[in-house]
């Protein structure tokens, strides 16, 4: 290593360990405050469209969508595999006196932990891409279906991988908080991508860097649509943003699939 260069610490982690590793910086990395306005718009539009009263937020993270729905007076369950992120969500919900039931489990264990049916399941924030295989995806989708009321609705939001893969875009997000900068980028593998967060910290005038990585499955729209239908959902309706605008495969940054249980 050249003299004067900054050592790069690199850690490649499982999904749960990955979020435990970054939990202290999670809301800065994801620009949580900036995302709140978009979450408000989505939740209001979603409830207007679906008239849902009971909602499961699958892969809820630190509770952005779960608590937004709860502020609207809905009956909400928040699920995530990361105990660390759920602890953040619980603290904020307690501070705001929001009534949310929090569950720690994997996606394919949801049916064992949710004992009553709900009107809607939402899986937002690119959470589903942590499911890496076709068989696991099928099990997850069946878990979503089993906890839904008849004619219940499923909403899935992922990045627009049809566009990302075609253009081989690597940088998917940059954010800054104080003396820390967070760069989110992909390494494209065979059927998977390696998701990396590079943290650059200039605290105290000394530069340090840290790289955390985990694997994602970059699901295309047709793959998710087929998985929905195989799990007993109707053909999904597609939206291109959190305001439920039209989906453009060549331009939309993300895609939301809205599917009704058949």
Short mmCIF file of the C-alpha atoms (twelve columns), coordinates in Angstrom:
data_MODEL
# 
_entry.id   MODEL 
# 
loop_
_atom_site.group_PDB 
_atom_site.id 
_atom_site.type_symbol 
_atom_site.label_atom_id 
_atom_site.label_alt_id 
_atom_site.label_comp_id 
_atom_site.label_asym_id 
_atom_site.label_seq_id 
_atom_site.Cartn_x 
_atom_site.Cartn_y 
_atom_site.Cartn_z 
_atom_site.pdbx_PDB_model_num 
ATOM 1   C CA . UNK A 1   0.000   0.000   0.000   1 
ATOM 2   C CA . UNK A 2   1.376   3.363   -0.995  1 
ATOM 3   C CA . UNK A 3   2.539   5.690   1.756   1 
ATOM 4   C CA . UNK A 4   -0.197  8.103   2.858   1 
ATOM 5   C CA . UNK A 5   -3.043  6.094   1.322   1 
ATOM 6   C CA . UNK A 6   -6.189  5.388   3.318   1 
ATOM 7   C CA . UNK A 7   -6.775  1.733   4.257   1 
ATOM 8   C CA . UNK A 8   -10.103 0.335   3.046   1 
ATOM 9   C CA . UNK A 9   -11.841 -2.033  5.420   1 
ATOM 10  C CA . UNK A 10  -14.149 -4.405  3.551   1 
ATOM 11  C CA . UNK A 11  -16.811 -6.670  5.059   1 
ATOM 12  C CA . UNK A 12  -19.099 -8.938  2.992   1 
ATOM 13  C CA . UNK A 13  -22.115 -9.959  5.026   1 
ATOM 14  C CA . UNK A 14  -25.365 -11.896 5.104   1 
ATOM 15  C CA . UNK A 15  -28.548 -9.844  4.821   1 
ATOM 16  C CA . UNK A 16  -29.186 -9.688  8.581   1 
ATOM 17  C CA . UNK A 17  -25.537 -9.035  9.465   1 
ATOM 18  C CA . UNK A 18  -25.328 -6.392  6.737   1 
ATOM 19  C CA . UNK A 19  -28.058 -4.276  8.326   1 
ATOM 20  C CA . UNK A 20  -26.731 -4.860  11.819  1 
ATOM 21  C CA . UNK A 21  -23.390 -3.542  10.526  1 
ATOM 22  C CA . UNK A 22  -24.820 -0.295  9.100   1 
ATOM 23  C CA . UNK A 23  -27.664 0.293   11.571  1 
ATOM 24  C CA . UNK A 24  -26.101 3.371   13.195  1 
ATOM 25  C CA . UNK A 25  -25.884 5.102   9.808   1 
ATOM 26  C CA . UNK A 26  -28.982 3.546   8.224   1 
ATOM 27  C CA . UNK A 27  -31.230 6.602   8.192   1 
ATOM 28  C CA . UNK A 28  -28.434 8.792   6.823   1 
ATOM 29  C CA . UNK A 29  -27.537 6.232   4.141   1 
ATOM 30  C CA . UNK A 30  -31.146 5.951   2.997   1 
ATOM 31  C CA . UNK A 31  -31.870 9.689   3.377   1 
ATOM 32  C CA . UNK A 32  -34.828 8.784   5.558   1 
ATOM 33  C CA . UNK A 33  -36.026 12.326  6.170   1 
ATOM 34  C CA . UNK A 34  -36.071 13.113  2.444   1 
ATOM 35  C CA . UNK A 35  -37.932 9.852   1.776   1 
ATOM 36  C CA . UNK A 36  -40.680 10.687  4.265   1 
ATOM 37  C CA . UNK A 37  -42.471 13.057  1.872   1 
ATOM 38  C CA . UNK A 38  -42.523 10.404  -0.840  1 
ATOM 39  C CA . UNK A 39  -43.680 7.786   1.675   1 
ATOM 40  C CA . UNK A 40  -46.530 10.078  2.754   1 
ATOM 41  C CA . UNK A 41  -47.611 10.448  -0.878  1 
ATOM 42  C CA . UNK A 42  -47.463 6.698   -1.535  1 
ATOM 43  C CA . UNK A 43  -49.333 5.686   1.613   1 
ATOM 44  C CA . UNK A 44  -52.113 8.217   1.031   1 
ATOM 45  C CA . UNK A 45  -52.464 7.227   -2.615  1 
ATOM 46  C CA . UNK A 46  -52.316 3.518   -1.777  1 
ATOM 47  C CA . UNK A 47  -55.085 3.769   0.812   1 
ATOM 48  C CA . UNK A 48  -57.201 5.896   -1.549  1 
ATOM 49  C CA . UNK A 49  -56.834 3.259   -4.272  1 
ATOM 50  C CA . UNK A 50  -57.227 0.148   -2.149  1 
ATOM 51  C CA . UNK A 51  -59.327 1.217   0.868   1 
ATOM 52  C CA . UNK A 52  -57.094 -1.011  3.006   1 
ATOM 53  C CA . UNK A 53  -57.527 -0.869  6.779   1 
ATOM 54  C CA . UNK A 54  -55.083 -3.563  7.942   1 
ATOM 55  C CA . UNK A 55  -51.575 -3.636  6.473   1 
ATOM 56  C CA . UNK A 56  -48.454 -5.766  6.811   1 
ATOM 57  C CA . UNK A 57  -45.234 -3.913  5.977   1 
ATOM 58  C CA . UNK A 58  -42.871 -6.748  5.010   1 
ATOM 59  C CA . UNK A 59  -39.197 -5.848  5.266   1 
ATOM 60  C CA . UNK A 60  -40.143 -2.693  7.139   1 
ATOM 61  C CA . UNK A 61  -36.580 -1.714  8.115   1 
ATOM 62  C CA . UNK A 62  -36.660 1.186   10.550  1 
ATOM 63  C CA . UNK A 63  -40.407 1.544   10.039  1 
ATOM 64  C CA . UNK A 64  -40.785 4.364   7.497   1 
ATOM 65  C CA . UNK A 65  -43.906 2.994   5.786   1 
ATOM 66  C CA . UNK A 66  -45.326 1.123   8.777   1 
ATOM 67  C CA . UNK A 67  -45.362 4.265   10.899  1 
ATOM 68  C CA . UNK A 68  -46.695 6.401   8.047   1 
ATOM 69  C CA . UNK A 69  -49.665 4.051   7.721   1 
ATOM 70  C CA . UNK A 70  -50.081 4.032   11.520  1 
ATOM 71  C CA . UNK A 71  -50.221 7.851   11.592  1 
ATOM 72  C CA . UNK A 72  -53.150 7.557   9.186   1 
ATOM 73  C CA . UNK A 73  -54.998 5.431   11.737  1 
ATOM 74  C CA . UNK A 74  -54.530 2.053   10.051  1 
ATOM 75  C CA . UNK A 75  -53.951 -1.247  11.845  1 
ATOM 76  C CA . UNK A 76  -50.310 -2.045  11.005  1 
ATOM 77  C CA . UNK A 77  -47.865 -4.922  11.416  1 
ATOM 78  C CA . UNK A 78  -44.177 -4.288  10.672  1 
ATOM 79  C CA . UNK A 79  -41.896 -7.242  9.865   1 
ATOM 80  C CA . UNK A 80  -38.144 -7.362  9.395   1 
ATOM 81  C CA . UNK A 81  -35.329 -9.862  9.845   1 
ATOM 82  C CA . UNK A 82  -33.034 -7.279  11.458  1 
ATOM 83  C CA . UNK A 83  -33.531 -6.909  15.211  1 
ATOM 84  C CA . UNK A 84  -31.372 -3.775  15.109  1 
ATOM 85  C CA . UNK A 85  -33.598 -1.995  12.593  1 
ATOM 86  C CA . UNK A 86  -36.724 -3.093  14.438  1 
ATOM 87  C CA . UNK A 87  -35.303 -1.638  17.651  1 
ATOM 88  C CA . UNK A 88  -35.009 1.728   15.869  1 
ATOM 89  C CA . UNK A 89  -38.585 1.435   14.633  1 
ATOM 90  C CA . UNK A 90  -39.906 0.524   18.073  1 
ATOM 91  C CA . UNK A 91  -38.190 3.501   19.707  1 
ATOM 92  C CA . UNK A 92  -39.646 5.976   17.222  1 
ATOM 93  C CA . UNK A 93  -43.109 4.412   17.390  1 
ATOM 94  C CA . UNK A 94  -42.996 4.658   21.173  1 
ATOM 95  C CA . UNK A 95  -41.894 8.295   20.999  1 
ATOM 96  C CA . UNK A 96  -44.843 9.067   18.715  1 
ATOM 97  C CA . UNK A 97  -47.220 6.786   20.640  1 
ATOM 98  C CA . UNK A 98  -47.987 4.826   17.482  1 
ATOM 99  C CA . UNK A 99  -49.626 1.423   17.813  1 
ATOM 100 C CA . UNK A 100 -47.688 -0.934  15.526  1 
ATOM 101 C CA . UNK A 101 -47.112 -4.650  16.069  1 
ATOM 102 C CA . UNK A 102 -43.477 -5.487  15.265  1 
ATOM 103 C CA . UNK A 103 -42.360 -8.973  14.181  1 
ATOM 104 C CA . UNK A 104 -38.800 -10.247 13.731  1 
ATOM 105 C CA . UNK A 105 -38.629 -13.053 11.174  1 
ATOM 106 C CA . UNK A 106 -37.635 -13.881 7.606   1 
ATOM 107 C CA . UNK A 107 -40.022 -13.305 4.697   1 
ATOM 108 C CA . UNK A 108 -40.730 -17.023 4.338   1 
ATOM 109 C CA . UNK A 109 -41.678 -17.279 8.027   1 
ATOM 110 C CA . UNK A 110 -44.320 -14.542 7.964   1 
ATOM 111 C CA . UNK A 111 -47.269 -16.924 7.781   1 
ATOM 112 C CA . UNK A 112 -46.144 -18.523 11.065  1 
ATOM 113 C CA . UNK A 113 -45.986 -15.174 12.881  1 
ATOM 114 C CA . UNK A 114 -48.982 -13.287 11.481  1 
ATOM 115 C CA . UNK A 115 -52.020 -14.974 12.985  1 
ATOM 116 C CA . UNK A 116 -54.750 -12.884 11.362  1 
ATOM 117 C CA . UNK A 117 -55.412 -11.882 7.774   1 
ATOM 118 C CA . UNK A 118 -54.706 -8.380  6.477   1 
ATOM 119 C CA . UNK A 119 -56.118 -6.292  3.657   1 
ATOM 120 C CA . UNK A 120 -52.729 -5.520  2.117   1 
ATOM 121 C CA . UNK A 121 -49.073 -6.494  2.176   1 
ATOM 122 C CA . UNK A 122 -46.516 -3.885  1.132   1 
ATOM 123 C CA . UNK A 123 -42.869 -4.760  0.522   1 
ATOM 124 C CA . UNK A 124 -41.124 -1.470  -0.187  1 
ATOM 125 C CA . UNK A 125 -37.638 -0.002  -0.413  1 
ATOM 126 C CA . UNK A 126 -36.094 -2.707  -2.626  1 
ATOM 127 C CA . UNK A 127 -36.447 -5.220  0.219   1 
ATOM 128 C CA . UNK A 128 -37.467 -8.237  -1.873  1 
ATOM 129 C CA . UNK A 129 -34.107 -8.385  -3.667  1 
ATOM 130 C CA . UNK A 130 -32.599 -10.028 -0.567  1 
ATOM 131 C CA . UNK A 131 -34.475 -13.172 -1.665  1 
ATOM 132 C CA . UNK A 132 -31.845 -14.762 -3.879  1 
ATOM 133 C CA . UNK A 133 -33.345 -17.899 -5.457  1 
ATOM 134 C CA . UNK A 134 -36.452 -18.754 -7.475  1 
ATOM 135 C CA . UNK A 135 -37.541 -21.356 -4.912  1 
ATOM 136 C CA . UNK A 136 -37.160 -18.904 -2.038  1 
ATOM 137 C CA . UNK A 137 -39.086 -16.259 -3.984  1 
ATOM 138 C CA . UNK A 138 -41.934 -18.723 -4.546  1 
ATOM 139 C CA . UNK A 139 -42.084 -19.476 -0.806  1 
ATOM 140 C CA . UNK A 140 -42.048 -15.787 0.074   1 
ATOM 141 C CA . UNK A 141 -44.832 -14.966 -2.371  1 
ATOM 142 C CA . UNK A 142 -46.951 -17.805 -0.970  1 
ATOM 143 C CA . UNK A 143 -46.381 -16.426 2.546   1 
ATOM 144 C CA . UNK A 144 -47.595 -13.037 1.359   1 
ATOM 145 C CA . UNK A 145 -50.664 -14.645 -0.213  1 
ATOM 146 C CA . UNK A 146 -51.544 -16.708 2.861   1 
ATOM 147 C CA . UNK A 147 -51.756 -13.707 5.202   1 
ATOM 148 C CA . UNK A 148 -53.972 -11.706 2.823   1 
ATOM 149 C CA . UNK A 149 -57.740 -11.531 2.988   1 
ATOM 150 C CA . UNK A 150 -59.629 -12.725 -0.119  1 
ATOM 151 C CA . UNK A 151 -59.032 -10.153 -2.874  1 
ATOM 152 C CA . UNK A 152 -56.284 -8.601  -0.721  1 
ATOM 153 C CA . UNK A 153 -53.564 -6.516  -2.343  1 
ATOM 154 C CA . UNK A 154 -49.803 -6.923  -2.600  1 
ATOM 155 C CA . UNK A 155 -47.500 -3.992  -3.396  1 
ATOM 156 C CA . UNK A 156 -43.831 -4.621  -4.192  1 
ATOM 157 C CA . UNK A 157 -41.308 -1.869  -4.888  1 
ATOM 158 C CA . UNK A 158 -37.887 -2.619  -6.354  1 
ATOM 159 C CA . UNK A 159 -35.376 -0.697  -8.378  1 
ATOM 160 C CA . UNK A 160 -35.958 -0.783  -12.131 1 
ATOM 161 C CA . UNK A 161 -33.479 -3.551  -12.865 1 
ATOM 162 C CA . UNK A 162 -34.629 -3.796  -16.478 1 
ATOM 163 C CA . UNK A 163 -32.997 -0.393  -16.958 1 
ATOM 164 C CA . UNK A 164 -30.082 -0.861  -14.544 1 
ATOM 165 C CA . UNK A 165 -28.978 -4.157  -16.074 1 
ATOM 166 C CA . UNK A 166 -29.304 -2.884  -19.628 1 
ATOM 167 C CA . UNK A 167 -27.256 0.218   -18.871 1 
ATOM 168 C CA . UNK A 168 -24.975 -1.523  -16.344 1 
ATOM 169 C CA . UNK A 169 -25.406 1.385   -13.948 1 
ATOM 170 C CA . UNK A 170 -23.198 0.930   -10.903 1 
ATOM 171 C CA . UNK A 171 -23.842 3.977   -8.717  1 
ATOM 172 C CA . UNK A 172 -27.355 3.730   -7.251  1 
ATOM 173 C CA . UNK A 173 -27.177 6.384   -4.542  1 
ATOM 174 C CA . UNK A 174 -24.966 8.955   -2.826  1 
ATOM 175 C CA . UNK A 175 -25.808 10.679  0.458   1 
ATOM 176 C CA . UNK A 176 -23.967 12.748  3.040   1 
ATOM 177 C CA . UNK A 177 -24.446 13.437  6.732   1 
ATOM 178 C CA . UNK A 178 -21.998 15.634  8.595   1 
ATOM 179 C CA . UNK A 179 -18.489 14.362  7.937   1 
ATOM 180 C CA . UNK A 180 -19.643 11.054  6.440   1 
ATOM 181 C CA . UNK A 181 -20.425 10.316  2.801   1 
ATOM 182 C CA . UNK A 182 -22.165 7.117   1.714   1 
ATOM 183 C CA . UNK A 183 -21.838 5.749   -1.821  1 
ATOM 184 C CA . UNK A 184 -24.104 2.845   -2.800  1 
ATOM 185 C CA . UNK A 185 -23.011 0.870   -5.849  1 
ATOM 186 C CA . UNK A 186 -23.366 -2.494  -7.576  1 
ATOM 187 C CA . UNK A 187 -20.980 -5.127  -8.880  1 
ATOM 188 C CA . UNK A 188 -22.778 -7.132  -11.571 1 
ATOM 189 C CA . UNK A 189 -22.289 -10.890 -11.200 1 
ATOM 190 C CA . UNK A 190 -23.990 -13.778 -13.032 1 
ATOM 191 C CA . UNK A 191 -27.620 -13.830 -11.812 1 
ATOM 192 C CA . UNK A 192 -26.940 -11.707 -8.750  1 
ATOM 193 C CA . UNK A 193 -25.434 -8.336  -7.959  1 
ATOM 194 C CA . UNK A 194 -23.175 -7.386  -5.093  1 
ATOM 195 C CA . UNK A 195 -24.605 -4.370  -3.274  1 
ATOM 196 C CA . UNK A 196 -21.920 -2.219  -1.688  1 
ATOM 197 C CA . UNK A 197 -21.982 0.737   0.670   1 
ATOM 198 C CA . UNK A 198 -18.743 2.690   0.781   1 
ATOM 199 C CA . UNK A 199 -18.555 4.924   3.849   1 
ATOM 200 C CA . UNK A 200 -16.036 7.772   3.689   1 
ATOM 201 C CA . UNK A 201 -15.508 9.392   7.091   1 
ATOM 202 C CA . UNK A 202 -13.462 12.581  7.465   1 
ATOM 203 C CA . UNK A 203 -14.156 12.979  11.195  1 
ATOM 204 C CA . UNK A 204 -11.416 14.856  13.026  1 
ATOM 205 C CA . UNK A 205 -9.617  15.680  9.808   1 
ATOM 206 C CA . UNK A 206 -8.534  12.059  9.257   1 
ATOM 207 C CA . UNK A 207 -9.972  10.142  6.313   1 
ATOM 208 C CA . UNK A 208 -11.146 6.572   6.817   1 
ATOM 209 C CA . UNK A 209 -13.136 4.287   4.531   1 
ATOM 210 C CA . UNK A 210 -15.243 1.201   5.110   1 
ATOM 211 C CA . UNK A 211 -16.957 -1.069  2.576   1 
ATOM 212 C CA . UNK A 212 -19.933 -3.249  3.525   1 
ATOM 213 C CA . UNK A 213 -21.366 -5.639  0.941   1 
ATOM 214 C CA . UNK A 214 -24.187 -8.129  0.545   1 
ATOM 215 C CA . UNK A 215 -25.861 -9.961  -2.348  1 
ATOM 216 C CA . UNK A 216 -29.046 -8.916  -4.144  1 
ATOM 217 C CA . UNK A 217 -31.161 -10.638 -6.790  1 
ATOM 218 C CA . UNK A 218 -31.938 -8.024  -9.487  1 
ATOM 219 C CA . UNK A 219 -35.501 -9.059  -10.328 1 
ATOM 220 C CA . UNK A 220 -36.869 -7.890  -13.652 1 
ATOM 221 C CA . UNK A 221 -40.531 -6.943  -13.946 1 
ATOM 222 C CA . UNK A 222 -41.476 -10.076 -15.875 1 
ATOM 223 C CA . UNK A 223 -39.881 -12.304 -13.205 1 
ATOM 224 C CA . UNK A 224 -41.858 -10.658 -10.412 1 
ATOM 225 C CA . UNK A 225 -45.065 -10.645 -12.445 1 
ATOM 226 C CA . UNK A 226 -44.723 -14.376 -13.075 1 
ATOM 227 C CA . UNK A 227 -43.968 -15.030 -9.386  1 
ATOM 228 C CA . UNK A 228 -47.120 -13.120 -8.447  1 
ATOM 229 C CA . UNK A 229 -49.283 -15.187 -10.781 1 
ATOM 230 C CA . UNK A 230 -47.763 -18.485 -9.619  1 
ATOM 231 C CA . UNK A 231 -48.625 -17.522 -6.029  1 
ATOM 232 C CA . UNK A 232 -52.268 -16.923 -6.901  1 
ATOM 233 C CA . UNK A 233 -52.304 -13.219 -7.713  1 
ATOM 234 C CA . UNK A 234 -53.806 -11.528 -10.736 1 
ATOM 235 C CA . UNK A 235 -51.617 -9.815  -13.350 1 
ATOM 236 C CA . UNK A 236 -49.888 -6.934  -11.513 1 
ATOM 237 C CA . UNK A 237 -50.493 -3.305  -12.381 1 
ATOM 238 C CA . UNK A 238 -47.237 -1.355  -12.787 1 
ATOM 239 C CA . UNK A 239 -46.334 2.100   -11.462 1 
ATOM 240 C CA . UNK A 240 -43.128 4.052   -11.907 1 
ATOM 241 C CA . UNK A 241 -42.808 6.038   -8.678  1 
ATOM 242 C CA . UNK A 242 -44.157 6.512   -5.168  1 
ATOM 243 C CA . UNK A 243 -46.762 8.941   -6.476  1 
ATOM 244 C CA . UNK A 244 -48.159 5.988   -8.469  1 
ATOM 245 C CA . UNK A 245 -47.231 7.559   -11.786 1 
ATOM 246 C CA . UNK A 246 -46.846 5.504   -14.991 1 
ATOM 247 C CA . UNK A 247 -43.998 3.008   -15.300 1 
ATOM 248 C CA . UNK A 248 -41.494 3.582   -18.106 1 
ATOM 249 C CA . UNK A 249 -39.061 0.643   -18.484 1 
ATOM 250 C CA . UNK A 250 -36.409 2.868   -20.066 1 
ATOM 251 C CA . UNK A 251 -36.622 5.768   -17.619 1 
ATOM 252 C CA . UNK A 252 -38.254 4.915   -14.284 1 
ATOM 253 C CA . UNK A 253 -35.840 4.659   -11.355 1 
ATOM 254 C CA . UNK A 254 -38.018 2.069   -9.644  1 
ATOM 255 C CA . UNK A 255 -41.148 0.031   -10.235 1 
ATOM 256 C CA . UNK A 256 -44.119 -0.767  -8.021  1 
ATOM 257 C CA . UNK A 257 -46.136 -3.900  -8.762  1 
ATOM 258 C CA . UNK A 258 -49.688 -3.889  -7.399  1 
ATOM 259 C CA . UNK A 259 -51.329 -7.313  -7.531  1 
ATOM 260 C CA . UNK A 260 -54.694 -8.495  -6.212  1 
ATOM 261 C CA . UNK A 261 -55.109 -11.936 -4.695  1 
ATOM 262 C CA . UNK A 262 -57.193 -13.966 -7.130  1 
# 
